[in-house]
mmCIF file with all atom_site columns, C-alpha atoms in Angstrom:
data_model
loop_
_atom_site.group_PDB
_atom_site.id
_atom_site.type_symbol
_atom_site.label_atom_id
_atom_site.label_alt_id
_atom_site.label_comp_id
_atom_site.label_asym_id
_atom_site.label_entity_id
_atom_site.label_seq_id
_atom_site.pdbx_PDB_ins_code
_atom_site.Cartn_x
_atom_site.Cartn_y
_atom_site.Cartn_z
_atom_site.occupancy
_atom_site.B_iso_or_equiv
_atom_site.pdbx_formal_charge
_atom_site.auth_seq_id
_atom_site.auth_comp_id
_atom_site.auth_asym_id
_atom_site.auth_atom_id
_atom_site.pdbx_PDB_model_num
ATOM 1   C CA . UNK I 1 1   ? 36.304  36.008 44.824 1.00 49.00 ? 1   UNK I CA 1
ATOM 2   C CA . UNK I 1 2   ? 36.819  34.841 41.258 1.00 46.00 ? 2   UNK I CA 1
ATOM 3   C CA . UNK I 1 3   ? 36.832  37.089 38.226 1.00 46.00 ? 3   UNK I CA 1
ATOM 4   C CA . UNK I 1 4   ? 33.640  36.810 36.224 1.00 53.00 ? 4   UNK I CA 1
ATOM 5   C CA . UNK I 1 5   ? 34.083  34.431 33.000 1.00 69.00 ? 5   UNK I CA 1
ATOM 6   C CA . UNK I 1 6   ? 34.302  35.864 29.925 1.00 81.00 ? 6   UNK I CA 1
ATOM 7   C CA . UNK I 1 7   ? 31.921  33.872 27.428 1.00 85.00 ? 7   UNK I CA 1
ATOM 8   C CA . UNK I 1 8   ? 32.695  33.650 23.941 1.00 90.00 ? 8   UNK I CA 1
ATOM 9   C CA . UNK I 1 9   ? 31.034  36.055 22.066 1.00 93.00 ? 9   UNK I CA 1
ATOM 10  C CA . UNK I 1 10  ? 28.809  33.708 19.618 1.00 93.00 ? 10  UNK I CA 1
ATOM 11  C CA . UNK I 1 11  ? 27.928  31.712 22.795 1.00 94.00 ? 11  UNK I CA 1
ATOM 12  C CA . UNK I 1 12  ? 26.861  34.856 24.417 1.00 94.00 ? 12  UNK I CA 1
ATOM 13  C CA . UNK I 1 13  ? 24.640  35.967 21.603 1.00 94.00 ? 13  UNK I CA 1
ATOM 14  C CA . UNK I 1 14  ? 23.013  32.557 20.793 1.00 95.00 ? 14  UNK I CA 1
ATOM 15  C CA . UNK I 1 15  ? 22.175  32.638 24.665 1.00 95.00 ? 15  UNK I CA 1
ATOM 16  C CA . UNK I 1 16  ? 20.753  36.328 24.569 1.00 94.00 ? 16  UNK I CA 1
ATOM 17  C CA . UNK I 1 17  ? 18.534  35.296 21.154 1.00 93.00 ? 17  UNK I CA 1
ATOM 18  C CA . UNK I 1 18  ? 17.351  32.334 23.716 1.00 96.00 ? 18  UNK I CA 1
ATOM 19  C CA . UNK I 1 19  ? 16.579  34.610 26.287 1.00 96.00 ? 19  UNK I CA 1
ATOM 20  C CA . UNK I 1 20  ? 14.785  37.168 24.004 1.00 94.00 ? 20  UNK I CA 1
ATOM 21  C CA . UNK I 1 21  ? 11.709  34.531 22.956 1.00 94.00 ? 21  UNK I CA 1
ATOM 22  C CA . UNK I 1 22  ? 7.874   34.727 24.452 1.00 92.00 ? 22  UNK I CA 1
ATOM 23  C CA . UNK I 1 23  ? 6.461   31.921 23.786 1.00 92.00 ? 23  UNK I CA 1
ATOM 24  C CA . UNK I 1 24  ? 2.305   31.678 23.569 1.00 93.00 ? 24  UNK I CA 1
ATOM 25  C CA . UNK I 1 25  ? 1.069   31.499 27.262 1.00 93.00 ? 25  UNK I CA 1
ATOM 26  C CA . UNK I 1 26  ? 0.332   27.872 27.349 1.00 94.00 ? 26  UNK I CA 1
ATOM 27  C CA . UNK I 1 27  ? 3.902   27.131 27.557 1.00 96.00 ? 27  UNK I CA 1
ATOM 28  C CA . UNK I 1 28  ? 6.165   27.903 30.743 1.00 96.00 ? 28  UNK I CA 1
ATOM 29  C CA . UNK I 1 29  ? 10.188  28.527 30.248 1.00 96.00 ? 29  UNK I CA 1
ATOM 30  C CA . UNK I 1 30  ? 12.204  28.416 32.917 1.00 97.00 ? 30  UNK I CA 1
ATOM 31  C CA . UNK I 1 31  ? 16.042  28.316 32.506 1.00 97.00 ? 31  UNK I CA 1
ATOM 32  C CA . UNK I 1 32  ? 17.700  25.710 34.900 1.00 97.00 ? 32  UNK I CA 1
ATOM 33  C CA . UNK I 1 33  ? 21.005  24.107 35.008 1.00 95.00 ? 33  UNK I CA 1
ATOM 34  C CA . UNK I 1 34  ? 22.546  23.017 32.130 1.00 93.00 ? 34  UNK I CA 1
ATOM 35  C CA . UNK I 1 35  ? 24.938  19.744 31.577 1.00 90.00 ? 35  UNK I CA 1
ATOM 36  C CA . UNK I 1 36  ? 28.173  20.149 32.329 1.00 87.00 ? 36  UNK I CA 1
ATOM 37  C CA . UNK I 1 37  ? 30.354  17.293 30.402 1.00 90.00 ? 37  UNK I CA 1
ATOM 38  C CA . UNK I 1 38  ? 28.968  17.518 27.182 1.00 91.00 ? 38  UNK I CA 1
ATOM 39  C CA . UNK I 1 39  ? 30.574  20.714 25.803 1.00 94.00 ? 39  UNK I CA 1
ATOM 40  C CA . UNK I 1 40  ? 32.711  23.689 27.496 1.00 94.00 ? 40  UNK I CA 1
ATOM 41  C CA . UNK I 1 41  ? 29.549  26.251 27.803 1.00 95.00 ? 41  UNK I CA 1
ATOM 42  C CA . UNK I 1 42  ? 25.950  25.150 27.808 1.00 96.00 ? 42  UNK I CA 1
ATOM 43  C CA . UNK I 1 43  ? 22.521  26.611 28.389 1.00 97.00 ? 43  UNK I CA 1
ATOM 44  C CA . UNK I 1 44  ? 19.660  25.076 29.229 1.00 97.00 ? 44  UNK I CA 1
ATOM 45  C CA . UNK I 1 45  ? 15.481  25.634 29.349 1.00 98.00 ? 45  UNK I CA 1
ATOM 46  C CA . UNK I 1 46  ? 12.888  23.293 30.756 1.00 98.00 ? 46  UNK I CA 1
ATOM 47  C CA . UNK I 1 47  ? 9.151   23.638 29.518 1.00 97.00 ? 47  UNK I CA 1
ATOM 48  C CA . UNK I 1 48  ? 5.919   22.600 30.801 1.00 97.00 ? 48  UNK I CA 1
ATOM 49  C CA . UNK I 1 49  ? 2.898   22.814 28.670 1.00 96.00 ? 49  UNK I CA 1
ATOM 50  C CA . UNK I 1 50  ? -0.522  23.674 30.503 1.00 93.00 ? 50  UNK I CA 1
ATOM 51  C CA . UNK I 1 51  ? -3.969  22.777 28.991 1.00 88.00 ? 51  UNK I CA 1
ATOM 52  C CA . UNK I 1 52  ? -6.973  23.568 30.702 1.00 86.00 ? 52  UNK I CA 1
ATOM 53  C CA . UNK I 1 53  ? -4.605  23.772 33.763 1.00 87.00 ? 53  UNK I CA 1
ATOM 54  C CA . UNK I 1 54  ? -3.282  20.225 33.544 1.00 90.00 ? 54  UNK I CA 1
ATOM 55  C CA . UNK I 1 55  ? 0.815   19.727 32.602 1.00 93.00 ? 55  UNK I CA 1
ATOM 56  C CA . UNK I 1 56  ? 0.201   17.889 29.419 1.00 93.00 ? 56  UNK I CA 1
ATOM 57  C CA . UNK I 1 57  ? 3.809   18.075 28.161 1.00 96.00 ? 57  UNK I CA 1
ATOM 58  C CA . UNK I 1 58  ? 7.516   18.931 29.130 1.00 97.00 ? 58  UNK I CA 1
ATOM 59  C CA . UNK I 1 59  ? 10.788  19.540 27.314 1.00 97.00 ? 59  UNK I CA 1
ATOM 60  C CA . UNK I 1 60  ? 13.857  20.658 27.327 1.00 98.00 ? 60  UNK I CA 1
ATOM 61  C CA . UNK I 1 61  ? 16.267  22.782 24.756 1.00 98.00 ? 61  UNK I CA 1
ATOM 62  C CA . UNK I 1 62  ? 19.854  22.880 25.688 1.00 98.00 ? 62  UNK I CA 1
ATOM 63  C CA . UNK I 1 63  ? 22.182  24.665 23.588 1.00 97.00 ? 63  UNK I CA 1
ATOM 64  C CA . UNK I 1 64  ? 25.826  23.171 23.618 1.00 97.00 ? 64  UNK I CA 1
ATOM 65  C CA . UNK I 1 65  ? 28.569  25.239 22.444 1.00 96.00 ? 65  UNK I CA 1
ATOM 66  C CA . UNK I 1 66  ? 32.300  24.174 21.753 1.00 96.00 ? 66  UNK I CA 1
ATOM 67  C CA . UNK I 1 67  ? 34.950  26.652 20.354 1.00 95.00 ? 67  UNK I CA 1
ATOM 68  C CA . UNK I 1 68  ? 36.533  24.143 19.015 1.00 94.00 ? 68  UNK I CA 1
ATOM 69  C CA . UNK I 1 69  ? 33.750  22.554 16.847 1.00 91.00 ? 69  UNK I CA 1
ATOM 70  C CA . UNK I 1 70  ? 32.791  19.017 16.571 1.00 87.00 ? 70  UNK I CA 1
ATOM 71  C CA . UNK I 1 71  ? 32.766  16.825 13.787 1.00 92.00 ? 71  UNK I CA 1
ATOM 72  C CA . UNK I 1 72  ? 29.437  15.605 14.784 1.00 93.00 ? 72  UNK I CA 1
ATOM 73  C CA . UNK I 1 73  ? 27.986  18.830 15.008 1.00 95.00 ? 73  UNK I CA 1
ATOM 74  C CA . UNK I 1 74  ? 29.237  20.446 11.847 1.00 96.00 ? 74  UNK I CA 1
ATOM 75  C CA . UNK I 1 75  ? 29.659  23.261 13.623 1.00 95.00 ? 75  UNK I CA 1
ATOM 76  C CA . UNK I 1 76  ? 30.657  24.966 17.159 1.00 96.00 ? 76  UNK I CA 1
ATOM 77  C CA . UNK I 1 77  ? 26.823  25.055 18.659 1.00 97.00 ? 77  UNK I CA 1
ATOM 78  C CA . UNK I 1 78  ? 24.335  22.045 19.000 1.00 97.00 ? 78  UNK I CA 1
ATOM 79  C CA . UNK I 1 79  ? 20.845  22.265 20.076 1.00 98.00 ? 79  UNK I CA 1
ATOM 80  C CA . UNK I 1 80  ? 19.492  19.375 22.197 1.00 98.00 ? 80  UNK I CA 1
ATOM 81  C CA . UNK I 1 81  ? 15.947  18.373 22.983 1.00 98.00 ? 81  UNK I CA 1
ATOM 82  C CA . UNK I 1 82  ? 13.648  16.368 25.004 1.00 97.00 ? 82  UNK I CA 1
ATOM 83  C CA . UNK I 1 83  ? 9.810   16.321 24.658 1.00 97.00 ? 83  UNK I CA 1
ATOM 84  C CA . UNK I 1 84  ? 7.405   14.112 25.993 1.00 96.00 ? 84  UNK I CA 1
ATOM 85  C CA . UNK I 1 85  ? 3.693   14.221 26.478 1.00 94.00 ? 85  UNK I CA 1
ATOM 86  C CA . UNK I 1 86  ? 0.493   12.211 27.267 1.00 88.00 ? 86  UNK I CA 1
ATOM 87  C CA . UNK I 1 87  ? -1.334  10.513 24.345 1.00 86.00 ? 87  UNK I CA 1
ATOM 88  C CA . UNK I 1 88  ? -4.665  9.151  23.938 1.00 84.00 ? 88  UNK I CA 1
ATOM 89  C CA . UNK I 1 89  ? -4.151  5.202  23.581 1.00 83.00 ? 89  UNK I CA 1
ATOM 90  C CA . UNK I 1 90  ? -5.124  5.250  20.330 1.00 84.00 ? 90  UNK I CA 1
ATOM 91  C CA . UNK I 1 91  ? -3.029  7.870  19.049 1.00 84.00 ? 91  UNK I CA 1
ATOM 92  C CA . UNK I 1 92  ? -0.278  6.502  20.607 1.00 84.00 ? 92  UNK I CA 1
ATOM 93  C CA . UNK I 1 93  ? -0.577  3.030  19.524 1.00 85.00 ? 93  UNK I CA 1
ATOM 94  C CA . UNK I 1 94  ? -0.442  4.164  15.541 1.00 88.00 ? 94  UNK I CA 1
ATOM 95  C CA . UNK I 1 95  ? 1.921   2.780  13.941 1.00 90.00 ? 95  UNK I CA 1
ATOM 96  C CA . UNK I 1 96  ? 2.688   6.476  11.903 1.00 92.00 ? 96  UNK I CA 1
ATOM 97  C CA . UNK I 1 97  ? 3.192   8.184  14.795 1.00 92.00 ? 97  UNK I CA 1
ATOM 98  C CA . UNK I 1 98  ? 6.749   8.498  15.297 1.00 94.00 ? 98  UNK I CA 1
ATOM 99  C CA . UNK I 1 99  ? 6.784   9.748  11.649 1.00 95.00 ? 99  UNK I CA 1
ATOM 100 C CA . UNK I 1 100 ? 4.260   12.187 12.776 1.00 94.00 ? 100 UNK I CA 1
ATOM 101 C CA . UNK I 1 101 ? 6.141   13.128 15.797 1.00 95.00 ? 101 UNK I CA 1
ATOM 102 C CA . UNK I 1 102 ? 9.469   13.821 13.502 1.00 97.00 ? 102 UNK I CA 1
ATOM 103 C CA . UNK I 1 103 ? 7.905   16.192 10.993 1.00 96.00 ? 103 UNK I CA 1
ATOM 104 C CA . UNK I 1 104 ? 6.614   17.551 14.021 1.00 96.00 ? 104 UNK I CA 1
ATOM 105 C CA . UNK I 1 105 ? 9.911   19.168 15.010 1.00 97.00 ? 105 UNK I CA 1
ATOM 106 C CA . UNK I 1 106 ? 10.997  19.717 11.540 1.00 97.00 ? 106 UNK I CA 1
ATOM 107 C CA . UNK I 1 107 ? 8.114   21.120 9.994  1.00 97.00 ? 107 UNK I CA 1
ATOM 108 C CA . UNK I 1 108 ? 8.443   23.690 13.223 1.00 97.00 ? 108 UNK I CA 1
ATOM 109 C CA . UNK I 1 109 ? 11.242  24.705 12.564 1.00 98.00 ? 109 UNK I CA 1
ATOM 110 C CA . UNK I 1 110 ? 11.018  25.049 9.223  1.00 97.00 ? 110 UNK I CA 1
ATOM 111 C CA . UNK I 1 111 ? 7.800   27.145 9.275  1.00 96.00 ? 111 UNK I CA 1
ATOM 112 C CA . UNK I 1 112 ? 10.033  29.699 12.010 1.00 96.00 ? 112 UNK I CA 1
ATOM 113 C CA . UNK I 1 113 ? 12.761  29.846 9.145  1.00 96.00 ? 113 UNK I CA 1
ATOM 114 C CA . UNK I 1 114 ? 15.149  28.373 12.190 1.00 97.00 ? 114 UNK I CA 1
ATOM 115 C CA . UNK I 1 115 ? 18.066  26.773 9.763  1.00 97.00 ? 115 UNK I CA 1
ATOM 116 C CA . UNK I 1 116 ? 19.618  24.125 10.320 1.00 97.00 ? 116 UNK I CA 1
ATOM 117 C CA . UNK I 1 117 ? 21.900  21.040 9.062  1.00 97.00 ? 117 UNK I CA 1
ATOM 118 C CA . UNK I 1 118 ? 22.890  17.885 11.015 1.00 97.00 ? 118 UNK I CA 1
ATOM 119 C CA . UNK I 1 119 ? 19.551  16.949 12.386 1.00 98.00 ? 119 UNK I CA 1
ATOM 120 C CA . UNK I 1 120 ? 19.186  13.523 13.572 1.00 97.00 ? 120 UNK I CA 1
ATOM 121 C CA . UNK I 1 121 ? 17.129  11.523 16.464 1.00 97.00 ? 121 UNK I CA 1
ATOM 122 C CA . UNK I 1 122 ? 14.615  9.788  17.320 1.00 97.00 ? 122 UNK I CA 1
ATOM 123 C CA . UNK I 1 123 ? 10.636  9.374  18.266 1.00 96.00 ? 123 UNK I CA 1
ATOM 124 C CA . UNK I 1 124 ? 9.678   6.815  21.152 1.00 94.00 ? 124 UNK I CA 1
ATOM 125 C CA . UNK I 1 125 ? 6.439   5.956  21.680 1.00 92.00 ? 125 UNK I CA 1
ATOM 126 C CA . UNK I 1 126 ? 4.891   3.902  24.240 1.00 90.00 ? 126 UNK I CA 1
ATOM 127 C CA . UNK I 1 127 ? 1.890   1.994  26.252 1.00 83.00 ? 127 UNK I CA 1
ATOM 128 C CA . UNK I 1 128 ? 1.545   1.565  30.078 1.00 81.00 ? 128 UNK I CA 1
ATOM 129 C CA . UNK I 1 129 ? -1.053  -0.704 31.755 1.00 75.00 ? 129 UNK I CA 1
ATOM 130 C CA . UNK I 1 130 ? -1.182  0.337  35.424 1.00 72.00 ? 130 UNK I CA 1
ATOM 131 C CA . UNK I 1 131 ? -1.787  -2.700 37.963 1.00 73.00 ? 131 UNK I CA 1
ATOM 132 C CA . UNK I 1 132 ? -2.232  -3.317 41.465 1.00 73.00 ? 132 UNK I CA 1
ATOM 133 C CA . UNK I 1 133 ? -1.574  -0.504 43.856 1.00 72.00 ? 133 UNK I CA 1
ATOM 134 C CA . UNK I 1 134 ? -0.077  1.940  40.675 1.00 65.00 ? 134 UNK I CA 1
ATOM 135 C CA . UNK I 1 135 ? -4.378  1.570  39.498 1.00 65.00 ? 135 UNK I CA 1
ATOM 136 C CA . UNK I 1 136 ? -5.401  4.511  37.396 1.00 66.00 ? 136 UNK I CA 1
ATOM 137 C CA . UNK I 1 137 ? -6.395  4.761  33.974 1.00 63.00 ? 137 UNK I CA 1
ATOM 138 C CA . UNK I 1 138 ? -7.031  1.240  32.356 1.00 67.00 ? 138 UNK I CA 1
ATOM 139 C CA . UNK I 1 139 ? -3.696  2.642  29.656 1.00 74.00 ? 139 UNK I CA 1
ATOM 140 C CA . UNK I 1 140 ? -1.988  5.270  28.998 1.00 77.00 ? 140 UNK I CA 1
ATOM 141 C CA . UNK I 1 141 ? 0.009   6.526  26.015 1.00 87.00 ? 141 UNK I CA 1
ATOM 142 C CA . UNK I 1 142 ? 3.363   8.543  25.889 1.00 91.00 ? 142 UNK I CA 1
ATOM 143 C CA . UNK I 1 143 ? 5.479   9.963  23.148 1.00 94.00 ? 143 UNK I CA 1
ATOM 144 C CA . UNK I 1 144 ? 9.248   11.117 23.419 1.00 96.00 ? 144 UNK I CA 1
ATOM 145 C CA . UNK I 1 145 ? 11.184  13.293 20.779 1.00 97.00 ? 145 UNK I CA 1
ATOM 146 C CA . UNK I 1 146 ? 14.827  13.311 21.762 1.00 98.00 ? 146 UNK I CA 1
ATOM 147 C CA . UNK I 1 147 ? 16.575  14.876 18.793 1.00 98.00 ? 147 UNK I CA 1
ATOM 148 C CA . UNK I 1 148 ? 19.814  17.311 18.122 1.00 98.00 ? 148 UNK I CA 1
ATOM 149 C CA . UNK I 1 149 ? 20.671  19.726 15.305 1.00 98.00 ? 149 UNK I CA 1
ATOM 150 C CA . UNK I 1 150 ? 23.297  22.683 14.159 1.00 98.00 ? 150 UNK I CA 1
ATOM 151 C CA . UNK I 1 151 ? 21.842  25.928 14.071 1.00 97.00 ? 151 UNK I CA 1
ATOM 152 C CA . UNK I 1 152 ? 22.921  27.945 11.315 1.00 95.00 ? 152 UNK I CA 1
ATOM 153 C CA . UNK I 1 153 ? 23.476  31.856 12.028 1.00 86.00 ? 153 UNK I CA 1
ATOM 154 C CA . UNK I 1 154 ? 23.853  33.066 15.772 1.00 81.00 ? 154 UNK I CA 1
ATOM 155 C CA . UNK I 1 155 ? 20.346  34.468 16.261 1.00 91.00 ? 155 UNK I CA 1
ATOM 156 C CA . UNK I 1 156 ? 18.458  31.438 17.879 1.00 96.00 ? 156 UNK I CA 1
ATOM 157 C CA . UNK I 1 157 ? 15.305  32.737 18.596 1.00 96.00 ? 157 UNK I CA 1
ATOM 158 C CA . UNK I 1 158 ? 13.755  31.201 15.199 1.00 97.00 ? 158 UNK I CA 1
ATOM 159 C CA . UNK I 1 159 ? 14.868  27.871 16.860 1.00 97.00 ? 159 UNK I CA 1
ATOM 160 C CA . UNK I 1 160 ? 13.238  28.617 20.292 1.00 97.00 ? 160 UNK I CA 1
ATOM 161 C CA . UNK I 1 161 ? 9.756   29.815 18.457 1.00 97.00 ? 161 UNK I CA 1
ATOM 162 C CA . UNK I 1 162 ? 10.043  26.272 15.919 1.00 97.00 ? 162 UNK I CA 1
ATOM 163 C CA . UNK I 1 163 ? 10.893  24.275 19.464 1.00 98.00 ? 163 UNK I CA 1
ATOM 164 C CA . UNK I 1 164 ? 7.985   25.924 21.035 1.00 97.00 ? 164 UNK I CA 1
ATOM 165 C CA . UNK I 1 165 ? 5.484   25.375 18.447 1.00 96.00 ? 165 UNK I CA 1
ATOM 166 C CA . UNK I 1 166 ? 7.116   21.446 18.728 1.00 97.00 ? 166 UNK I CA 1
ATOM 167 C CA . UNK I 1 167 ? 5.758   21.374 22.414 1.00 97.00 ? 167 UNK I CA 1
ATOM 168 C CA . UNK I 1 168 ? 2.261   22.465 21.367 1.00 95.00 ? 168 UNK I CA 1
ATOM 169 C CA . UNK I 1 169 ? 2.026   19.895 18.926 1.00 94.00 ? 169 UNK I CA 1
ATOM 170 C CA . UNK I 1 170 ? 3.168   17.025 21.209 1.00 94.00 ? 170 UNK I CA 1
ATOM 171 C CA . UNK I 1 171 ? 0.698   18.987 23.599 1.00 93.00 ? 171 UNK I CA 1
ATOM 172 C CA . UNK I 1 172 ? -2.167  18.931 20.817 1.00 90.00 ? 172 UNK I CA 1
ATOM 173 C CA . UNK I 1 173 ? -2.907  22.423 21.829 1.00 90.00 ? 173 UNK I CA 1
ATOM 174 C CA . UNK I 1 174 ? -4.668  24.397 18.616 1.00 86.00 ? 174 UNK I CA 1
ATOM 175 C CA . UNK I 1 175 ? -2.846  26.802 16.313 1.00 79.00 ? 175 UNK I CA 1
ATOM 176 C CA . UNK I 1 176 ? -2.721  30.583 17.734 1.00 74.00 ? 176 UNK I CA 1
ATOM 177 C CA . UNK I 1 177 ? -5.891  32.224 17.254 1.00 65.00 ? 177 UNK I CA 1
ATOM 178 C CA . UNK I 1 178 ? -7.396  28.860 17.182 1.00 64.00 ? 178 UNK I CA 1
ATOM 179 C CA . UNK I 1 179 ? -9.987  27.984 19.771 1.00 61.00 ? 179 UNK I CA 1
ATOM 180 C CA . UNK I 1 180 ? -10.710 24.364 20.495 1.00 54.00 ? 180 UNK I CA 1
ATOM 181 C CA . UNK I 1 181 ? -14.509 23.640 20.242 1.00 55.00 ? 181 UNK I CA 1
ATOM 182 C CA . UNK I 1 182 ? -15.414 20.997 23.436 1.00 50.00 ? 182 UNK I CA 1
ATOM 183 C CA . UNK I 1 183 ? -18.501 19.029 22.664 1.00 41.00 ? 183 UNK I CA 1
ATOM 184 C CA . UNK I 1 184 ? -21.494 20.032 25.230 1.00 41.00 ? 184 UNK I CA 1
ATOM 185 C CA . UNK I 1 185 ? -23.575 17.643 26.498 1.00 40.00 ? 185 UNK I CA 1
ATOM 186 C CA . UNK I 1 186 ? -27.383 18.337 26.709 1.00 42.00 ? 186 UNK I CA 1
ATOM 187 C CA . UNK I 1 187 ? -29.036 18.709 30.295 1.00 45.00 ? 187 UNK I CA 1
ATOM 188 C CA . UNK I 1 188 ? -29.970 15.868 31.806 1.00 47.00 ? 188 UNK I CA 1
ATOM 189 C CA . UNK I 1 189 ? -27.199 14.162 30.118 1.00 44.00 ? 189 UNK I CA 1
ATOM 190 C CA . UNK I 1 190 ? -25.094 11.813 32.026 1.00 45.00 ? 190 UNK I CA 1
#
């Protein structure tokens, strides 16, 4: 049997900060495997984002952390993400909304106090007409934030709470304490 690994100490703590966060209940964390080629230790969550008990989002945060630093990075940890969810067609079609989708993510973290330098990525949006036996909904919209940054300090639970709130906005859930008002229709009403 192998000797247990010793982790480097900052790695350690960034991961234990990760592990500390409870997100609002809407959101689901799960920790699965992380990426192996892209730095010497990595961690990695995966997200799904519930609203009235439909998945209407996912991501994933991998941290990324190299002893050695990386030019790149400015630093010796990276944070990576991936966030996608469903759109109305014409929310998705605006022509703002991958400027939207970008203050998205920074405005979250910068409302969680999560510092950071070296940001950088980018917001895809997109429109799928269904045909033949694929038939559904006449169109459906997507959005995708893929985007990377350095965390400054070694407590990353700021960063988790900031990538969180991210997810709720792709997810267009309301703010905590917030409920949504649905529109009723009268009896009789079709």
């Amino acid at each position: 049997m192998a000797p247990p690994i010793a982790l480097p100490e900052v790695f350690a703590r960034a991961v234990a900060g990760l592990r500390s966060v409870t997100c609002r209940p809407e959101i689901v964390l799960e920790e699965v495997g992380a990426p192996q080629r892209l730095a010497p230790y990595a961690f990695a969550l995966s997200a799904g984002v519930l609203r009235d008990g439909d998945e209407v989002a996912t991501g994933r945060l991998i941290l990324l952390h190299d002893p050695a630093g990386h030019e790149a990075w400015q630093g010796t940890l990276r944070l990576v993400t991936y966030v996608t969810a469903e759109l109305e067609v014409d929310l998705a079609s605006d022509p703002l909304l991958p400027g939207v989708g970008w203050t998205w993510l920074t405005d979250a973290l910068d409302a969680q106090e999560a510092r950071y330098r070296a940001i950088g990525g980018t917001v895809t949006q997109t429109l799928s007409t269904r045909f033949g036996e694929l038939a559904g909904p006449p169109a459906a919209g997507d959005i995708e934030i893929r985007a990377s940054w350095t965390p400054l300090g070694a407590d990353l639970a700021p960063h988790l709470l900031g990538w969180c709130t991210l997810l709720a906005s792709t997810a267009g859930l309301p703010p905590p304490g917030v409920t949504a008002l649905h529109t009723r229709r009268p009896a009789g009403a079709a």
